[in-house]
C-alpha atoms as one frame of an Amber mdcrd trajectory, in Angstrom:
protein
  25.015  -1.456  13.615  22.690   1.308  14.418  19.165   1.060  13.115  16.379
   3.555  13.892  12.759   2.673  14.454  11.107   3.868  11.175   7.300   4.363
  11.157   7.340   6.388   7.861   4.570   5.905   5.556   6.676   5.239   2.586
   9.355   4.721   1.514   9.321   2.679   4.543  10.933   0.096   6.650  12.293
  -2.954   4.932  13.119  -6.424   6.291  16.640  -6.146   7.721  17.656  -9.617
   6.558  16.624  -8.678   3.047  18.669  -5.490   3.058  21.574  -7.497   4.227
  21.339 -10.142   1.723  21.154  -7.430  -0.994  24.223  -5.779   0.509  26.249
  -9.016   0.348  25.287  -9.420  -3.394  25.550  -5.792  -4.288  28.894  -5.537
  -5.978  28.842  -9.052  -7.373  25.511 -10.632  -8.158  25.569 -14.412  -8.404
  29.170 -14.582  -9.474  28.597 -12.374 -12.510  31.249  -9.959 -11.544  28.737
  -6.922 -11.637  26.112  -5.380  -9.555  22.404  -6.178 -10.215  22.085  -2.473
 -10.886  24.558  -2.778 -13.724  23.026  -5.645 -15.304  21.007  -5.475 -18.650
  17.251  -6.159 -18.166  17.602  -8.311 -21.217  20.290 -10.501 -19.696  19.654
 -14.198 -18.774  20.785 -13.395 -15.359  18.101 -10.729 -14.749  15.420 -12.695
 -16.697  15.844 -15.301 -13.913  15.356 -12.803 -11.323  12.365 -11.317 -12.862
  10.621 -14.568 -13.548  11.573 -15.861  -9.997   9.841 -12.636  -8.519   6.750
 -13.123 -10.526   6.492 -16.752  -9.663   6.908 -16.037  -5.892   4.198 -13.307
  -6.015   1.734 -15.744  -7.881   2.210 -18.269  -5.170   1.879 -16.192  -2.175
  -1.167 -14.374  -3.426  -2.700 -17.416  -5.348  -2.925 -15.431  -8.485  -4.958
 -17.378 -11.236  -3.520 -18.172 -14.568  -5.928 -15.684 -16.237  -4.462 -12.682
 -14.686  -1.351 -10.942 -15.863   1.285  -9.491 -13.456   2.869  -6.379 -14.747
   5.977  -4.765 -13.214   5.745  -1.079 -14.130   6.876   2.473 -13.380   4.736
   5.637 -12.494   3.368   4.850  -9.074   0.156   5.022  -7.788  -0.726   8.435
  -9.631   0.607   6.764 -12.960  -2.159   4.175 -12.472  -4.751   6.738 -11.499
  -4.414   7.717 -15.235  -3.846   4.156 -16.643  -7.005   2.767 -15.203  -9.373
   4.976 -17.131  -6.948   5.099 -20.161  -7.004   1.303 -20.325 -10.717   0.518
 -19.356 -13.056   3.687 -19.789 -14.663   4.234 -23.206 -14.814   7.864 -24.274
 -18.678   7.756 -23.846 -18.704   5.488 -20.762 -18.534   6.058 -16.954 -16.941
   4.588 -13.821 -17.989   4.592 -10.272 -15.374   5.829  -7.572 -15.994   4.730
  -3.929 -14.073   7.662  -2.153 -12.849   6.632   1.400 -10.021   9.157   1.827
  -7.405  11.162   0.310  -5.964   8.659  -2.324  -9.223   7.498  -3.637 -10.282
  11.050  -4.102  -7.121  11.845  -6.099  -7.903   8.762  -8.273 -11.397  10.135
  -8.922 -10.142  13.499  -9.705  -7.652  12.227 -12.184 -10.266  10.515 -14.072
 -13.074  13.065 -13.782 -10.952  16.140 -14.651  -8.875  14.460 -17.448 -10.255
  11.280 -18.928 -14.220  11.111 -18.691 -17.258  10.638 -16.577 -16.575   9.583
 -12.951 -19.325   9.180 -10.455 -18.313  10.172  -6.863 -19.547   8.054  -4.022
 -18.612   9.587  -0.748 -18.381   6.539   1.509 -17.207   7.842   4.825 -19.235
   9.523   7.538 -18.893  10.542  11.165 -20.759   8.878  14.053 -22.248  10.457
  17.118 -18.743  10.337  18.733 -17.120  12.275  16.048 -15.292   9.129  14.584
 -15.056   8.342  10.988 -16.504   5.158   9.552 -17.014   3.612   6.309 -20.571
   3.375   4.968 -20.447   0.369   2.679 -24.401   1.043   1.724 -23.048   3.935
  -0.351 -20.932   1.539  -2.466 -23.444   0.855  -5.117 -22.554   0.555  -8.894
 -24.616   2.612 -11.246 -26.234   1.198 -14.416 -23.801   0.891 -17.186 -20.564
   1.515 -15.266 -17.551   0.262 -16.779 -15.827  -0.467 -13.679 -15.829   0.550
  -9.901 -12.879   1.781  -8.090 -11.736   1.664  -4.433  -8.457   2.239  -2.394
  -8.544  -0.480   0.086  -6.326   1.354   2.610  -6.072   5.128   3.046  -2.587
   5.914   4.384  -3.418   9.396   5.059  -6.702   8.868   6.797  -5.909   5.711
   8.463  -8.984   3.907   7.309  -9.013   0.314   5.896 -11.748  -1.640   3.996
 -12.211  -5.120   5.353 -15.345  -5.688   3.404 -15.871  -5.758  -0.392 -18.590
  -4.010  -2.256 -20.792  -6.324  -4.448 -20.207  -4.936  -7.833 -21.815  -7.704
  -9.779 -20.270  -8.105 -13.226 -18.732  -4.632 -12.956 -14.999  -5.216 -12.492
 -13.664  -3.795  -9.230 -10.469  -2.144  -9.496  -8.461  -1.704  -6.291  -5.374
   0.240  -5.027  -3.635  -1.829  -2.396  -0.339   0.101  -2.297  -0.156   0.246
   1.385  -1.895  -3.052   2.569  -0.913  -5.395  -0.182   0.469  -8.690   1.387
  -0.665  -7.557   4.787  -3.634  -9.912   4.667  -4.940 -12.529   2.203  -7.365
 -11.403  -0.564  -8.979 -13.531  -3.120  -7.554 -12.052  -6.436 -10.496 -13.582
  -8.309 -12.766 -10.885  -6.796 -10.976  -8.130  -8.533 -10.658  -6.812 -12.065
  -7.242  -5.543 -11.156  -5.206  -4.679  -8.175  -2.517  -2.099  -8.344   0.086
  -1.303  -5.955   3.197   0.867  -5.515   6.109  -1.172  -3.969   7.615   1.253
  -1.522   5.527   0.350   1.580   5.516  -3.458   1.909   7.561  -4.763  -0.958
  10.594  -2.923  -2.238  12.305   0.472  -2.776  10.296   3.240  -4.417   9.975
   3.198  -8.264   8.058   0.030  -8.888   4.475  -0.341  -9.495   2.765  -3.848
  -9.920  -0.480  -4.265 -11.755  -2.409  -7.698 -11.403  -5.049  -7.578 -14.104
  -7.549 -10.118 -15.595  -6.838 -10.853 -19.189 -10.125  -9.878 -20.532  -9.568
  -6.245 -19.458  -6.408  -5.876 -21.435  -6.514  -4.758 -24.906  -9.120  -1.926
 -24.565  -6.869   1.097 -24.184  -7.644   4.327 -25.775  -5.618   5.186 -28.944
  -3.850   8.074 -27.188  -2.980   6.077 -24.038   0.829   6.223 -23.703   2.440
   2.988 -24.624   4.223   2.750 -21.104   0.872   2.855 -19.461  -0.819   0.499
 -21.889  -1.501  -2.852 -20.228  -1.621  -4.745 -23.585   1.785  -3.372 -24.602
   3.336  -4.140 -21.218   1.822  -7.553 -21.260   3.109  -8.442 -24.644   6.732
  -7.362 -23.682   6.656  -8.994 -20.269   7.018  -5.588 -18.693  10.183  -5.051
 -20.571   8.823  -2.520 -23.153  11.227  -0.103 -21.749  14.052  -0.459 -19.158
  12.134  -1.376 -15.643  13.410  -0.490 -12.346  15.518  -3.502 -12.255  16.876
  -2.932  -8.626  13.305  -2.670  -7.194  12.176  -5.556  -9.090  15.155  -7.646
  -7.792  14.369  -6.468  -4.090  10.700  -7.386  -4.578  11.646 -10.925  -5.299
  13.624 -11.147  -2.159  10.919  -9.679  -0.078   8.412 -12.292  -1.563  10.894
 -14.955  -0.590  11.044 -13.499   2.949   7.261 -13.622   3.016   7.238 -17.273
   1.963   9.837 -18.192   4.613   7.741 -16.557   7.347   4.769 -18.768   6.485
   2.993 -16.594   3.843   0.495 -13.632   3.896  -1.678 -15.474   6.526   1.270
 -15.417   9.130   1.727 -11.767   8.323  -1.883 -11.049   8.854  -1.635 -12.524
  12.235   1.376 -10.624  13.160  -0.305  -7.239  11.830  -3.423  -7.982  13.855
  -1.216  -8.383  17.005   0.885  -5.122  16.231  -2.182  -2.916  15.461  -4.126
  -4.217  18.395  -1.351  -3.526  20.730  -1.064   0.102  19.582  -4.833   0.815
  19.296  -5.444  -0.670  22.749  -3.085   1.666  24.375  -4.473   4.710  22.509
  -7.778   3.762  23.575  -6.947   3.313  27.137  -6.183   7.083  27.715  -7.606
  10.466  26.830  -4.084  11.877  26.203  -4.076  10.408  22.682  -7.204  10.037
  20.199  -7.630   8.004  17.014 -10.497   9.556  15.116 -11.527   6.367  13.321
 -14.127   3.810  14.366 -12.531   0.753  15.601 -13.815  -1.702  12.908 -12.474
   0.471  10.078  -9.019   1.471  11.510  -6.020   0.561   9.271  -3.859  -2.164
  10.457  -0.847  -0.536   9.002  -1.435   3.306   9.294  -2.453   4.370  12.729
  -3.459   7.953  12.785  -3.689   9.809  16.199  -3.586  13.117  17.769  -2.401
  14.362  21.179  -5.179  16.085  23.255  -2.917  19.023  23.671  -1.620  19.784
  20.044   0.669  22.345  21.300   2.931  19.469  22.477   3.169  18.158  18.754
   6.591  19.686  18.164   8.053  18.489  21.331   6.545  14.905  20.864   8.224
  14.680  17.579  11.576  16.045  18.659  11.788  13.751  21.646  10.750  10.805
  19.375  13.630  11.734  17.095  16.150  11.942  19.896  15.243   8.480  20.859
  15.419   7.163  17.190  11.785   6.823  16.556  11.324   8.552  13.124   8.487
   9.078  10.608   5.721   9.796  13.259   4.563  13.090  11.654   1.050  12.930
  10.164   0.368  13.625   6.451   0.288  17.446   5.747  -3.336  16.989   4.724
  -4.534  16.166   8.231  -1.738  16.846  10.448  -1.442  15.002  13.890   0.540
  11.849  13.935   0.808   8.652  12.025   2.653   5.419  12.889   3.069   3.262
   9.749   3.582  -0.367  11.028   3.780  -2.309   7.697   4.838  -5.922   7.367
   8.492  -5.391   7.913   7.892  -3.593  11.261   8.342  -6.085  14.059   6.139
  -6.475  17.125   9.158  -5.173  19.253   9.104  -1.902  17.110   5.519  -1.457
  18.076   6.036  -2.307  21.862   8.858   0.415  21.670   6.375   3.049  20.319
   3.795   2.160  22.893   6.356   2.532  25.668   7.428   5.995  24.093   3.787
   7.111  24.150   3.232   6.050  27.746   6.339   7.658  28.901   5.572  10.910
  27.141   2.028  11.012  28.490   3.330  10.434  32.153   5.739  13.332  31.618
   3.038  15.752  30.598   0.159  14.768  32.716  -0.957  17.785  34.837
């Protein structure tokens, strides 16, 4: 069986054993005679799938009983709207800690459509021209309803490894790209949202982990499918959910448990990212423009010293079955996404490719 090395930012690589298990079950799930994608979301069989997935997620993340887990649709952009619609009073305001492209998108969605959002620019450049996070700028303003942050910026390759002290102001975070890549204390957040398509499941599923006291405050005109109270009351079955992605998420949660949990994945992710960044830092042929302490463990952005080689670099990578390395259109350059399902071997293959390409183009 042929498998390329997929470094795409999302939809992204999934664990092969999970794909193979789903393949075996695809036409006849659990001796029902039908596929999981043909199954009613109201059936007892799918109810068991849904409950098992939530239970596994609660275990691997140690989610307290006073948090609800909602399996939704709409992606991260849907939640950019859902957050203010569920939390922000008409006359209130929220603080947005912007560290890159996606947190800026979230800020704009709130500020341009739903109410007062205060922008905190939290990234600066050091004397060497590298970007870094200035956590001192993450200060909540008086009377803020909530504070928002994106813990990993896939476009910019920046990851927050510290959390701002927001006191009694709920901290709402997007973890779409680094969920389950490292342990987090759920109790420190008012809500965690994440799209599934990077570390969890196929695209089309969004998960919200939200503290119960933050449910039930939605604006009257909040669409029902974005209202956390409605979704909670219906156990995420208000409308037909993405049943296949939910099913696949459960299998990935099981895979994580079998590997030893999130802590084991963190150790592997540190090993992978260190291997890649160490090589990039060892040469002037490539450059990562982020301070080491703030570099994402799962989205490594880098440039070639001679950008006229970009097209050749990508074409050669494709010929060698390394795909998904082109950087986001906003920043250009290159980006290697090495999420949970990417093996250490996959990073070793990438480093070897970088080394060989450099050798071939050294003057």
